[in-house]
Structure formats: structure tokens, C-alpha cells
């Protein structure tokens, strides 16, 4: 019934059958008698299947969860997360799967897979034990206005003066240069602030990665993942807004992170031991104490961003450390 | 402000959940597994919906002004939504995703095979009625963040 509900409008013939699938929530360190009292997506009953000390938290299903109903997606996502949370509480740091990951072959297939991947999963589980993902977003409410930047930057004041005296046509071109310079300065300022914070956090966290300033682009990349769209080249933690100086082309991306009265300076994700929470909190305290700065600090999350890709990598976009390239794949 | 900055899972976490669950997590690259990233055929609707999710995600999945969060929580069957702080006004509310649209999807309330969504036997925080929404938040979204805004 899950399938029927999940894919009401889809031409069933197009969808590969999954007979006796197992929907995967996470793996945990667990012995064979492990149990988890919780309810899964769509009310399914969740069980723990363990081999070699590795427990997979799963429910039985026979199709991918698919719907165009946002409310339904939200419910599924939150339920998935709730199950992973329950697993974390019961067994310690869970290593979570991507939403909608289903293994074929019933329980036997799952056990077989766990045995085959023991050598991959076991070290991941022990390395991540006691560690969680934390997310930090720094938002600035009074970014320096244009005038302040003009006063601070020689090139800008120069352009400003030239514009005053230029003819209409020249002024137009100069204004473009002026805007571009402003954009560059703002980006450079963000980068400096971000780099400082990253350095500080790196002393307490095991890993620190920069995320795109707006989550939207991440999500659109998921939507385009099968076209290889989820990977970007290495230098681009900020390219949504700096690489295209055209004053229209970049405005959409820019708007994602910048509103009329605030600007996202950075979004970071950290992998840190739970004992380091206070130290990280106190670093962020200092940042948040600055005027006009707001810091959002969420977690502890299961280490989604630091979970590995498993299996042959023929589906990976090769080369540039793309989206499925192992624990460090957020390195943008 | 609390003494030391503690991480919370309250304010912006829906956006985080969407991003992490859909884009991160263990990926299995093997024939034995299927996932939304696999083929053009899988998860089409989901991916389309996610594209429209973007509008909401831009604003940290803020719900439009005046949204009754209690109602959203009921519709979503997840009490923690009710605990979300009233979001900041969306920049352009007309572009926000109307989450209450979930109301017309009554599967969970209507069909009896889904009974546990309505709060019955599962011991965790799945209950979707108002009262339990209040006292169910203890472990997951401890309401200890006064959110500094």
C-alpha cells in the first residue's frame, strides 16, 4: 500500500519494481538482539537488522517514496529524521542514509550487504562515534553601506569621482565598474570573515566545511543530480554571486542570501565531538556579540554531510571530489 | 541569552533537514540499491516538488505570515512544527510555499491503516493532536533556545 499511496499519479510501468525492499534510515553500532521502538515513514514498523556488530535501521517497503505533495514530503523527511534521532539516542551516533535509499533483496539481501560492507561501515561508525554534525549560519543585519565602502576603498572613490564628471554614456560604463567593484569588496569582506571563523572553529571541530550561502542552490542541485548537476568545481564556495559580474545574471542567487536588511555571511557545517559543543558555542558567542550579527547554530545532527558513498563509483561524477566522493565531499 | 551558545534544533532546522536528507547521507552505488539520484525515472515527482520547495528554502522554509503553526503541525503530523517560532515575515509572501496545502491530503487521518500517525501506540513523539504537541517536545526540540532575534 505504501507504493500506491506514494506514487498515485505515476505511470507504474516506468518505475522499476522493488520487491521486498528495505528502506534504510541509518546504520548504528548494534548487536543482533537490538531493537528500536519507533514508527517509520507512513507508519511503517521499524526494525534493526544487525550483522557483525553493525545494525541497519530499516522498514520493509516495495517502492520509492515519491509524491509531488510538499506536505507529504515534509512529513516523510521529518519522520525519517525522527527515526534516525531515535536510533542515535538508543545506539549512539548513527550514520544516516540519504532520504529514499532502498535496498533490494529482503532481509537476506540486507544481511548479505551488511556483511559485504562491514569493512567499510565499521571504521566509519567507530570514527564518527560521539561526533555530530553542527551547522552555523552567520547573518549580518547592517552590512556597511555603499558610502562606507567608498570611503574605505581608493578605487571606488576614484570611480565615484569620475562618474560625477563623466558624460552620460561614460557614466553608465563607470557605474557598471563601480557596482562590480562593490560586489567584489563585499564578497572579499565575507570571505575574510568566513575564513577567520573557519580557522577558529577548526581548532575545536574535526572538520569544517563551507556550504553555499543559500540552501536553495543545494536543493536545486539535488533535483538535477542525475545530470551530474550536483557537483561544482573546487573554487566556488562563493561563486553564486561573484563570478558573474553582470548586474542581472547573479541577482537571483544573490537574493537567496541577501535580503533588504540582511546578508548571509556564510553557512558552515562542522563535524565535532559532542564534548566540544561548549567550546564551539563560546566561539560563536563572540561572533554573535558583534553588532548587527546573528548566528544560527543548529545541531546536534547525525553526520549526514560526513557520511560516505559506498559501492563502486561508476555513478559518481569522477574527478573533482563531487557529491558522492566520500566523507569530504562537501569540500566546497 | 543563555550562558554559552547552545546548538538548537528549532528555528531553521526544516531547511537543514531538507538539505541534509536529500543531498547528504550515505549513498549506495550498487545495483542492489535504489535511490532518488539513480535514474530519470525515480523520484520524479519528488524532485519536481523539491524544485518548488526552493522558493521556501530560500527563506529558510519560513511559512507565510499568519500561518497557523498548530494547524501545520497537525497537517504534517509532527508536533515540533508547532514549536517553531513564528517565522520572520517572508520577503515576498506570495512566493512562499503554502504549506497548509497539505490539508487537502487527508490520507493520514482518513485511512485507518495509517493509524499510528494519529498518535496511538507509538511511544515517541508522533502524536498529532494539540495537547501532546505541547509536552512532546522535550527530547527532540528542547525549547531552550530563546532564539536571539
Coordinates of C-alpha atoms in Angstrom, one line a residue:
Chain A
X1 CA 0.0 0.0 0.0
X2 CA 2.9 2.2 0.5
X3 CA 3.7 2.3 -3.1
X4 CA 0.1 3.1 -4.1
X5 CA 0.0 5.9 -1.8
X6 CA 3.4 7.1 -2.6
X7 CA 3.1 7.2 -6.3
X8 CA -0.5 7.9 -7.1
X9 CA -0.1 9.6 -10.4
X10 CA 3.0 8.0 -11.8
X11 CA 2.8 5.6 -14.6
X12 CA 3.7 2.4 -12.8
X13 CA 5.2 0.8 -15.8
X14 CA 8.0 3.3 -15.8
X15 CA 9.1 2.6 -12.3
X16 CA 11.4 -0.3 -11.6
X17 CA 9.9 -2.8 -9.3
X18 CA 11.4 -3.2 -5.9
X19 CA 10.2 -6.5 -4.5
X20 CA 10.7 -6.9 -0.8
X21 CA 12.8 -3.8 -0.4
X22 CA 14.3 -2.4 2.8
X23 CA 14.1 1.3 3.3
X24 CA 17.3 2.4 5.0
X25 CA 17.4 5.0 7.8
X26 CA 20.9 4.7 9.2
X27 CA 23.4 2.2 10.4
X28 CA 24.5 2.1 14.1
X29 CA 26.7 0.0 16.2
X30 CA 24.4 -2.7 17.5
X31 CA 24.3 -6.4 18.3
X32 CA 21.9 -8.9 16.8
X33 CA 19.3 -8.6 19.5
X34 CA 19.0 -4.8 19.1
X35 CA 15.6 -3.3 18.9
X36 CA 14.2 0.1 18.3
X37 CA 10.8 1.3 19.4
X38 CA 9.7 3.8 16.9
X39 CA 7.5 4.3 13.9
X40 CA 8.8 4.8 10.4
X41 CA 7.7 6.8 7.4
X42 CA 4.0 6.3 6.6
X43 CA 3.6 4.4 9.9
X44 CA 5.8 1.5 8.9
X45 CA 7.3 -0.5 11.6
X46 CA 11.0 -0.1 12.1
X47 CA 13.4 -2.8 12.9
X48 CA 17.1 -3.2 13.4
X49 CA 18.9 -5.8 11.4
X50 CA 22.4 -6.5 12.7
X51 CA 25.4 -8.3 11.3
X52 CA 28.9 -8.2 12.6
X53 CA 28.0 -5.6 15.2
X54 CA 26.5 -3.2 12.6
X55 CA 22.8 -2.6 12.8
X56 CA 20.8 -1.2 9.9
X57 CA 17.6 0.6 10.9
X58 CA 15.0 -0.2 8.3
X59 CA 11.4 -0.9 7.4
X60 CA 10.1 -3.1 4.7
X61 CA 8.8 -1.4 1.6
X62 CA 8.2 -2.1 -2.1
X63 CA 8.7 1.2 -3.8
X64 CA 10.5 4.5 -3.7
X65 CA 8.7 7.3 -1.8
X66 CA 7.6 9.7 -4.4
X67 CA 5.0 12.4 -4.4
X68 CA 4.5 16.0 -5.6
X69 CA 2.8 16.9 -2.3
X70 CA 5.1 19.2 -0.3
X71 CA 3.3 18.5 2.9
X72 CA 3.8 14.8 2.3
X73 CA 7.4 15.2 1.6
X74 CA 7.8 17.2 4.8
X75 CA 6.2 14.6 6.8
X76 CA 8.4 11.9 5.3
X77 CA 11.5 13.9 5.8
X78 CA 10.7 14.7 9.4
X79 CA 9.7 11.1 10.1
X80 CA 12.9 9.9 8.6
X81 CA 14.8 12.3 10.8
X82 CA 12.8 11.3 13.9
X83 CA 13.7 7.6 13.3
X84 CA 17.4 8.5 12.9
X85 CA 17.2 10.6 16.1
X86 CA 15.7 7.7 18.0
X87 CA 18.4 5.4 16.7
X88 CA 21.0 7.9 17.8
X89 CA 19.5 8.0 21.2
X90 CA 19.5 4.3 21.6
X91 CA 22.8 3.3 19.9
X92 CA 25.0 6.4 19.8
X93 CA 25.9 8.4 16.7
X94 CA 24.0 7.0 13.7
X95 CA 25.5 7.1 10.2
X96 CA 22.4 8.2 8.2
X97 CA 21.4 7.3 4.7
X98 CA 20.2 9.8 2.1
X99 CA 16.4 10.0 2.2
X100 CA 14.7 7.4 -0.1
X101 CA 17.5 4.9 -0.2
X102 CA 16.1 1.4 -0.6
X103 CA 18.0 -1.9 -0.7
X104 CA 16.6 -4.8 -2.8
X105 CA 16.5 -8.4 -1.7
X106 CA 14.7 -8.5 1.5
X107 CA 16.2 -9.2 4.9
X108 CA 18.6 -11.7 3.5
X109 CA 19.9 -9.2 0.9
X110 CA 20.3 -6.7 3.6
X111 CA 22.3 -9.1 5.9
X112 CA 24.4 -10.0 2.9
X113 CA 25.1 -6.4 2.1
X114 CA 26.0 -5.6 5.8
X115 CA 28.5 -8.5 5.8
X116 CA 30.0 -7.4 2.5
X117 CA 30.3 -3.8 3.6
X118 CA 31.5 -4.5 7.2
X119 CA 35.0 -3.4 6.3
X120 CA 33.7 0.0 5.0
X121 CA 31.0 0.6 7.6
X122 CA 32.8 -0.5 10.8
X123 CA 35.6 2.1 10.6
X124 CA 33.1 4.8 9.6
X125 CA 31.0 4.0 12.6
X126 CA 33.9 4.0 15.0
X127 CA 35.4 7.1 13.6
X128 CA 32.1 9.0 13.9
X129 CA 31.2 7.7 17.3
X130 CA 30.5 10.6 19.6
X131 CA 30.7 13.0 16.8
X132 CA 27.8 15.0 15.4
X133 CA 27.1 17.5 12.6
X134 CA 26.5 21.1 13.6
X135 CA 25.5 23.9 11.3
X136 CA 26.3 27.5 11.6
X137 CA 24.9 30.4 9.7
X138 CA 26.1 33.9 10.2
X139 CA 23.8 36.7 9.1
X140 CA 24.6 40.3 9.1
X141 CA 21.9 42.9 9.6
X142 CA 23.8 46.1 8.9
X143 CA 26.3 45.4 6.3
X144 CA 28.3 48.6 5.7
X145 CA 26.5 50.8 3.2
X146 CA 27.9 51.8 -0.2
X147 CA 29.2 55.1 1.2
X148 CA 31.2 53.4 3.9
X149 CA 32.8 51.2 1.3
X150 CA 33.5 54.1 -1.0
X151 CA 35.3 55.9 1.8
X152 CA 37.4 52.8 2.6
X153 CA 38.4 52.0 -1.0
X154 CA 40.5 54.1 -3.2
X155 CA 39.4 52.5 -6.4
X156 CA 35.7 53.1 -5.5
X157 CA 36.3 56.7 -4.6
X158 CA 38.1 57.2 -7.8
X159 CA 35.3 55.7 -9.8
X160 CA 32.8 57.8 -7.8
X161 CA 34.6 61.0 -8.7
X162 CA 34.9 60.0 -12.3
X163 CA 31.2 59.3 -12.6
X164 CA 30.5 62.8 -11.3
X165 CA 32.3 64.4 -14.2
X166 CA 31.6 61.9 -16.9
X167 CA 29.1 62.2 -19.8
X168 CA 26.0 60.1 -19.6
X169 CA 27.4 57.3 -21.7
X170 CA 30.7 57.1 -19.9
X171 CA 28.9 57.3 -16.6
X172 CA 26.9 54.3 -17.5
X173 CA 30.0 52.2 -18.1
X174 CA 31.7 53.6 -15.0
X175 CA 28.7 52.8 -12.9
X176 CA 29.0 49.2 -14.0
X177 CA 32.6 49.1 -12.9
X178 CA 31.6 50.8 -9.7
X179 CA 28.9 48.1 -9.0
X180 CA 31.3 45.4 -9.9
X181 CA 33.9 46.7 -7.5
X182 CA 31.3 47.0 -4.8
X183 CA 30.3 43.4 -5.3
X184 CA 33.9 42.3 -5.2
X185 CA 34.6 44.2 -2.0
X186 CA 31.5 42.7 -0.3
X187 CA 32.5 39.3 -1.4
X188 CA 36.0 39.8 -0.2
X189 CA 34.8 41.0 3.2
X190 CA 32.5 38.0 3.6
X191 CA 35.4 35.7 2.7
X192 CA 37.7 37.3 5.2
X193 CA 35.1 37.0 8.0
X194 CA 34.3 33.4 7.0
X195 CA 38.0 32.4 6.9
X196 CA 38.6 33.8 10.3
X197 CA 35.6 31.9 11.8
X198 CA 36.6 28.7 10.0
X199 CA 40.0 28.9 11.4
X200 CA 38.8 29.3 14.9
X201 CA 36.2 26.6 14.6
X202 CA 38.7 24.2 13.1
X203 CA 40.5 24.2 16.4
X204 CA 37.6 22.7 18.1
X205 CA 35.9 20.7 15.3
X206 CA 37.2 17.8 13.5
X207 CA 36.1 19.1 10.1
X208 CA 34.7 22.4 9.0
X209 CA 33.2 22.9 5.5
X210 CA 31.7 25.9 3.8
X211 CA 28.3 25.5 2.4
X212 CA 26.6 27.6 -0.3
X213 CA 25.3 30.7 1.3
X214 CA 21.8 29.8 0.3
X215 CA 20.4 26.3 0.8
X216 CA 18.3 26.8 -2.3
X217 CA 21.2 26.1 -4.7
X218 CA 22.0 22.9 -2.8
X219 CA 18.5 21.7 -3.3
X220 CA 18.2 22.5 -6.9
X221 CA 21.4 20.5 -7.3
X222 CA 19.7 17.5 -5.8
X223 CA 16.9 17.9 -8.3
X224 CA 19.5 17.9 -11.1
X225 CA 21.7 15.3 -9.5
X226 CA 21.2 12.6 -12.2
X227 CA 22.6 15.0 -14.7
X228 CA 25.7 15.4 -12.7
X229 CA 24.5 18.8 -11.6
X230 CA 25.3 18.4 -8.0
X231 CA 29.0 18.9 -8.3
X232 CA 30.8 22.1 -8.8
X233 CA 34.4 22.9 -9.2
X234 CA 36.5 23.5 -6.3
X235 CA 36.9 27.2 -6.0
X236 CA 33.3 28.0 -5.8
X237 CA 32.1 28.4 -2.3
X238 CA 31.0 31.8 -3.3
X239 CA 30.6 31.8 -7.0
X240 CA 26.9 32.1 -6.9
X241 CA 27.4 35.8 -6.5
X242 CA 30.8 36.8 -7.6
X243 CA 31.6 35.0 -10.8
X244 CA 29.1 36.7 -12.9
X245 CA 29.6 40.4 -12.6
X246 CA 26.6 41.1 -14.9
X247 CA 24.2 43.0 -12.8
X248 CA 21.3 40.8 -13.7
X249 CA 22.7 37.4 -14.0
X250 CA 23.8 37.0 -10.5
X251 CA 20.9 38.8 -8.8
X252 CA 18.8 35.7 -8.3
X253 CA 21.4 33.8 -6.5
X254 CA 22.4 36.9 -4.6
X255 CA 18.9 37.4 -3.5
X256 CA 18.8 34.0 -2.0
X257 CA 21.4 35.0 0.5
X258 CA 20.7 38.7 0.7
X259 CA 17.5 40.4 1.7
X260 CA 16.7 44.0 2.0
X261 CA 18.1 44.2 5.5
X262 CA 20.3 41.3 6.0
X263 CA 23.0 39.3 4.3
X264 CA 24.2 35.8 4.9
X265 CA 27.9 36.0 5.5
X266 CA 28.4 32.2 5.5
X267 CA 27.0 28.8 6.2
X268 CA 29.3 26.3 7.7
X269 CA 28.9 22.7 8.6
X270 CA 31.1 21.1 11.3
X271 CA 31.8 17.6 12.4
X272 CA 32.6 17.8 16.0
X273 CA 32.7 15.7 19.1
X274 CA 29.8 16.2 21.4
X275 CA 32.2 17.3 24.1
X276 CA 33.4 20.2 22.0
X277 CA 29.9 21.7 21.9
X278 CA 30.6 24.2 24.6
X279 CA 33.9 25.4 23.1
X280 CA 32.2 25.9 19.7
X281 CA 29.4 27.6 21.4
X282 CA 31.7 30.1 23.0
X283 CA 33.5 30.9 19.7
X284 CA 30.1 31.6 18.2
X285 CA 29.1 33.6 21.3
X286 CA 31.9 36.0 20.4
X287 CA 30.8 36.3 16.8
X288 CA 27.2 36.8 17.8
X289 CA 28.2 39.5 20.3
X290 CA 29.3 41.8 17.4
X291 CA 26.7 44.4 16.5
X292 CA 24.3 43.5 13.7
X293 CA 25.5 39.9 13.6
X294 CA 23.2 37.0 14.2
X295 CA 24.5 33.4 14.4
X296 CA 22.3 30.4 14.0
X297 CA 23.7 27.3 15.5
X298 CA 21.8 24.1 14.9
X299 CA 22.5 20.5 15.9
X300 CA 23.5 18.1 17.0
X301 CA 22.6 16.4 13.7
X302 CA 23.6 12.9 12.6
X303 CA 26.6 13.4 10.5
X304 CA 24.8 13.5 7.1
X305 CA 27.3 15.6 5.4
X306 CA 30.1 13.3 6.6
X307 CA 28.6 10.0 5.6
X308 CA 30.4 8.1 2.9
X309 CA 29.4 6.8 -0.5
X310 CA 29.5 3.1 -0.6
X311 CA 30.0 0.8 -3.5
X312 CA 31.6 1.1 -6.9
X313 CA 31.9 4.6 -8.0
X314 CA 30.8 4.3 -11.6
X315 CA 27.8 6.5 -10.8
X316 CA 30.0 9.2 -9.3
X317 CA 30.9 12.2 -11.2
X318 CA 34.5 11.4 -11.5
X319 CA 37.4 13.6 -10.7
X320 CA 36.6 16.7 -8.8
X321 CA 35.5 15.4 -5.5
X322 CA 31.9 15.7 -6.4
X323 CA 28.8 15.0 -4.4
X324 CA 29.4 11.3 -3.7
X325 CA 33.1 11.3 -3.2
X326 CA 33.3 10.1 0.4
X327 CA 33.3 11.9 3.7
X328 CA 34.9 15.0 2.5
X329 CA 32.6 15.6 -0.4
X330 CA 31.2 18.8 0.9
X331 CA 34.6 20.4 0.4
X332 CA 33.5 23.4 -1.5
Chain B
X1 CA 20.9 34.8 26.0
X2 CA 22.0 31.6 27.7
X3 CA 25.4 31.5 29.3
X4 CA 27.0 29.7 26.5
X5 CA 25.7 29.4 23.0
X6 CA 24.0 26.0 22.7
X7 CA 23.0 24.5 19.4
X8 CA 19.3 24.1 18.9
X9 CA 17.1 22.2 16.6
X10 CA 14.2 24.6 16.3
X11 CA 14.4 27.6 14.1
X12 CA 15.9 26.9 10.8
X13 CA 16.0 23.2 11.1
X14 CA 13.5 22.4 8.4
X15 CA 15.7 23.9 5.9
X16 CA 18.6 21.9 7.3
X17 CA 16.6 18.7 7.3
X18 CA 15.6 19.2 3.7
X19 CA 19.2 19.9 2.6
X20 CA 20.8 17.1 4.6
X21 CA 18.4 14.4 4.0
X22 CA 18.0 15.0 0.3
X23 CA 21.6 15.9 -0.6
X24 CA 23.7 14.1 2.0
X25 CA 23.8 10.9 3.9
X26 CA 25.2 7.5 2.8
X27 CA 24.8 6.9 -0.9
X28 CA 25.0 3.4 -2.1
X29 CA 26.3 3.0 -5.6
X30 CA 25.3 -0.5 -6.4
X31 CA 22.6 -2.3 -8.3
X32 CA 21.2 -3.7 -5.1
X33 CA 20.1 -0.3 -4.0
X34 CA 17.8 2.3 -5.5
X35 CA 17.6 6.0 -4.6
X36 CA 16.2 9.3 -5.9
X37 CA 19.6 10.0 -7.5
X38 CA 19.6 6.8 -9.6
X39 CA 17.7 7.3 -12.8
X40 CA 15.4 9.8 -14.5
X41 CA 12.5 7.5 -13.7
X42 CA 12.8 7.6 -9.9
X43 CA 11.5 10.2 -7.6
X44 CA 10.4 12.4 -10.4
X45 CA 7.6 14.0 -8.5
X46 CA 9.7 14.4 -5.5
X47 CA 12.3 16.2 -7.5
X48 CA 9.8 18.4 -9.1
X49 CA 8.3 19.3 -5.8
X50 CA 11.8 20.0 -4.4
X51 CA 12.3 22.5 -7.2
X52 CA 9.3 24.4 -5.9
X53 CA 10.5 23.8 -2.4
X54 CA 13.3 26.0 -3.3
X55 CA 11.2 29.1 -3.0
X56 CA 10.5 28.2 0.6
X57 CA 14.0 27.1 1.2
X58 CA 15.4 30.4 0.1
X59 CA 13.8 31.9 3.2
X60 CA 14.7 29.0 5.4
X61 CA 11.3 27.5 4.8
X62 CA 9.6 30.2 6.5
X63 CA 5.9 29.9 6.5
X64 CA 3.8 32.8 5.2
X65 CA 2.7 35.4 7.6
X66 CA -0.3 34.4 9.6
X67 CA 0.2 30.7 9.2
X68 CA -1.3 28.8 12.0
X69 CA 1.6 26.7 13.0
X70 CA -0.5 24.5 15.2
X71 CA -2.5 23.6 12.1
X72 CA 0.5 23.0 10.0
X73 CA 1.8 20.7 12.7
X74 CA -1.4 18.8 12.7
X75 CA -1.4 18.6 9.0
X76 CA 2.2 17.4 8.9
X77 CA 1.6 15.0 11.8
X78 CA 4.6 16.4 13.6
X79 CA 4.2 18.4 16.7
X80 CA 7.6 20.1 16.5
X81 CA 6.3 22.2 13.7
X82 CA 4.0 23.9 16.2
X83 CA 7.0 24.7 18.3
X84 CA 8.7 26.6 15.5
X85 CA 8.9 30.3 16.3
X86 CA 6.7 32.4 14.3
X87 CA 8.8 32.9 11.3
X88 CA 10.1 36.2 10.2
X89 CA 7.9 37.7 7.5
X90 CA 8.8 36.3 4.1
X91 CA 10.3 38.8 1.8
X92 CA 7.5 38.2 -0.7
X93 CA 4.8 36.1 0.9
X94 CA 3.2 35.5 -2.4
X95 CA 6.1 33.4 -3.3
X96 CA 6.2 31.3 -0.2
X97 CA 5.1 27.8 -0.3
X98 CA 1.7 27.4 1.0
X99 CA 2.3 24.6 3.5
X100 CA -1.3 24.5 4.6
X101 CA -2.0 22.9 1.2
X102 CA -1.1 19.8 3.0
X103 CA -4.5 19.9 4.4
X104 CA -6.2 18.5 1.4
X105 CA -4.1 15.4 1.7
X106 CA -6.0 13.6 4.3
X107 CA -4.5 10.2 3.9
X108 CA -3.2 10.1 7.4
X109 CA -6.4 11.0 9.1
X110 CA -8.7 9.3 6.7
X111 CA -7.2 5.9 6.2
X112 CA -7.2 3.5 9.1
X113 CA -4.2 1.6 8.0
X114 CA -2.2 4.6 8.9
X115 CA -3.5 4.8 12.4
X116 CA -0.3 5.3 14.3
X117 CA 0.2 8.7 12.7
X118 CA -2.7 9.8 14.7
X119 CA -0.9 9.2 17.9
X120 CA -1.9 5.7 19.1
X121 CA 0.6 3.2 20.1
X122 CA 4.0 4.5 19.2
X123 CA 5.8 5.7 22.2
X124 CA 7.6 8.6 20.6
X125 CA 6.6 12.0 19.7
X126 CA 4.4 11.2 16.7
X127 CA 1.1 12.3 18.2
X128 CA -0.6 14.8 16.1
X129 CA -3.1 16.3 18.5
X130 CA -2.7 19.6 20.0
X131 CA -2.2 18.7 23.7
X132 CA 0.5 16.2 23.1
X133 CA 2.1 18.6 20.7
X134 CA 2.9 20.7 23.7
X135 CA 4.5 18.2 26.0
X136 CA 6.1 16.1 23.4
X137 CA 8.9 18.3 22.6
X138 CA 11.2 17.5 25.4
X139 CA 13.8 15.4 23.8
X140 CA 13.9 16.5 20.3
X141 CA 13.4 20.1 20.1
X142 CA 14.0 21.2 23.6
X143 CA 12.5 24.6 23.8
X144 CA 15.6 26.0 25.5
X145 CA 16.5 28.5 22.8
X146 CA 15.1 31.8 23.0
X147 CA 16.4 32.4 19.6
X148 CA 18.3 35.6 19.7
X149 CA 16.1 37.5 17.5

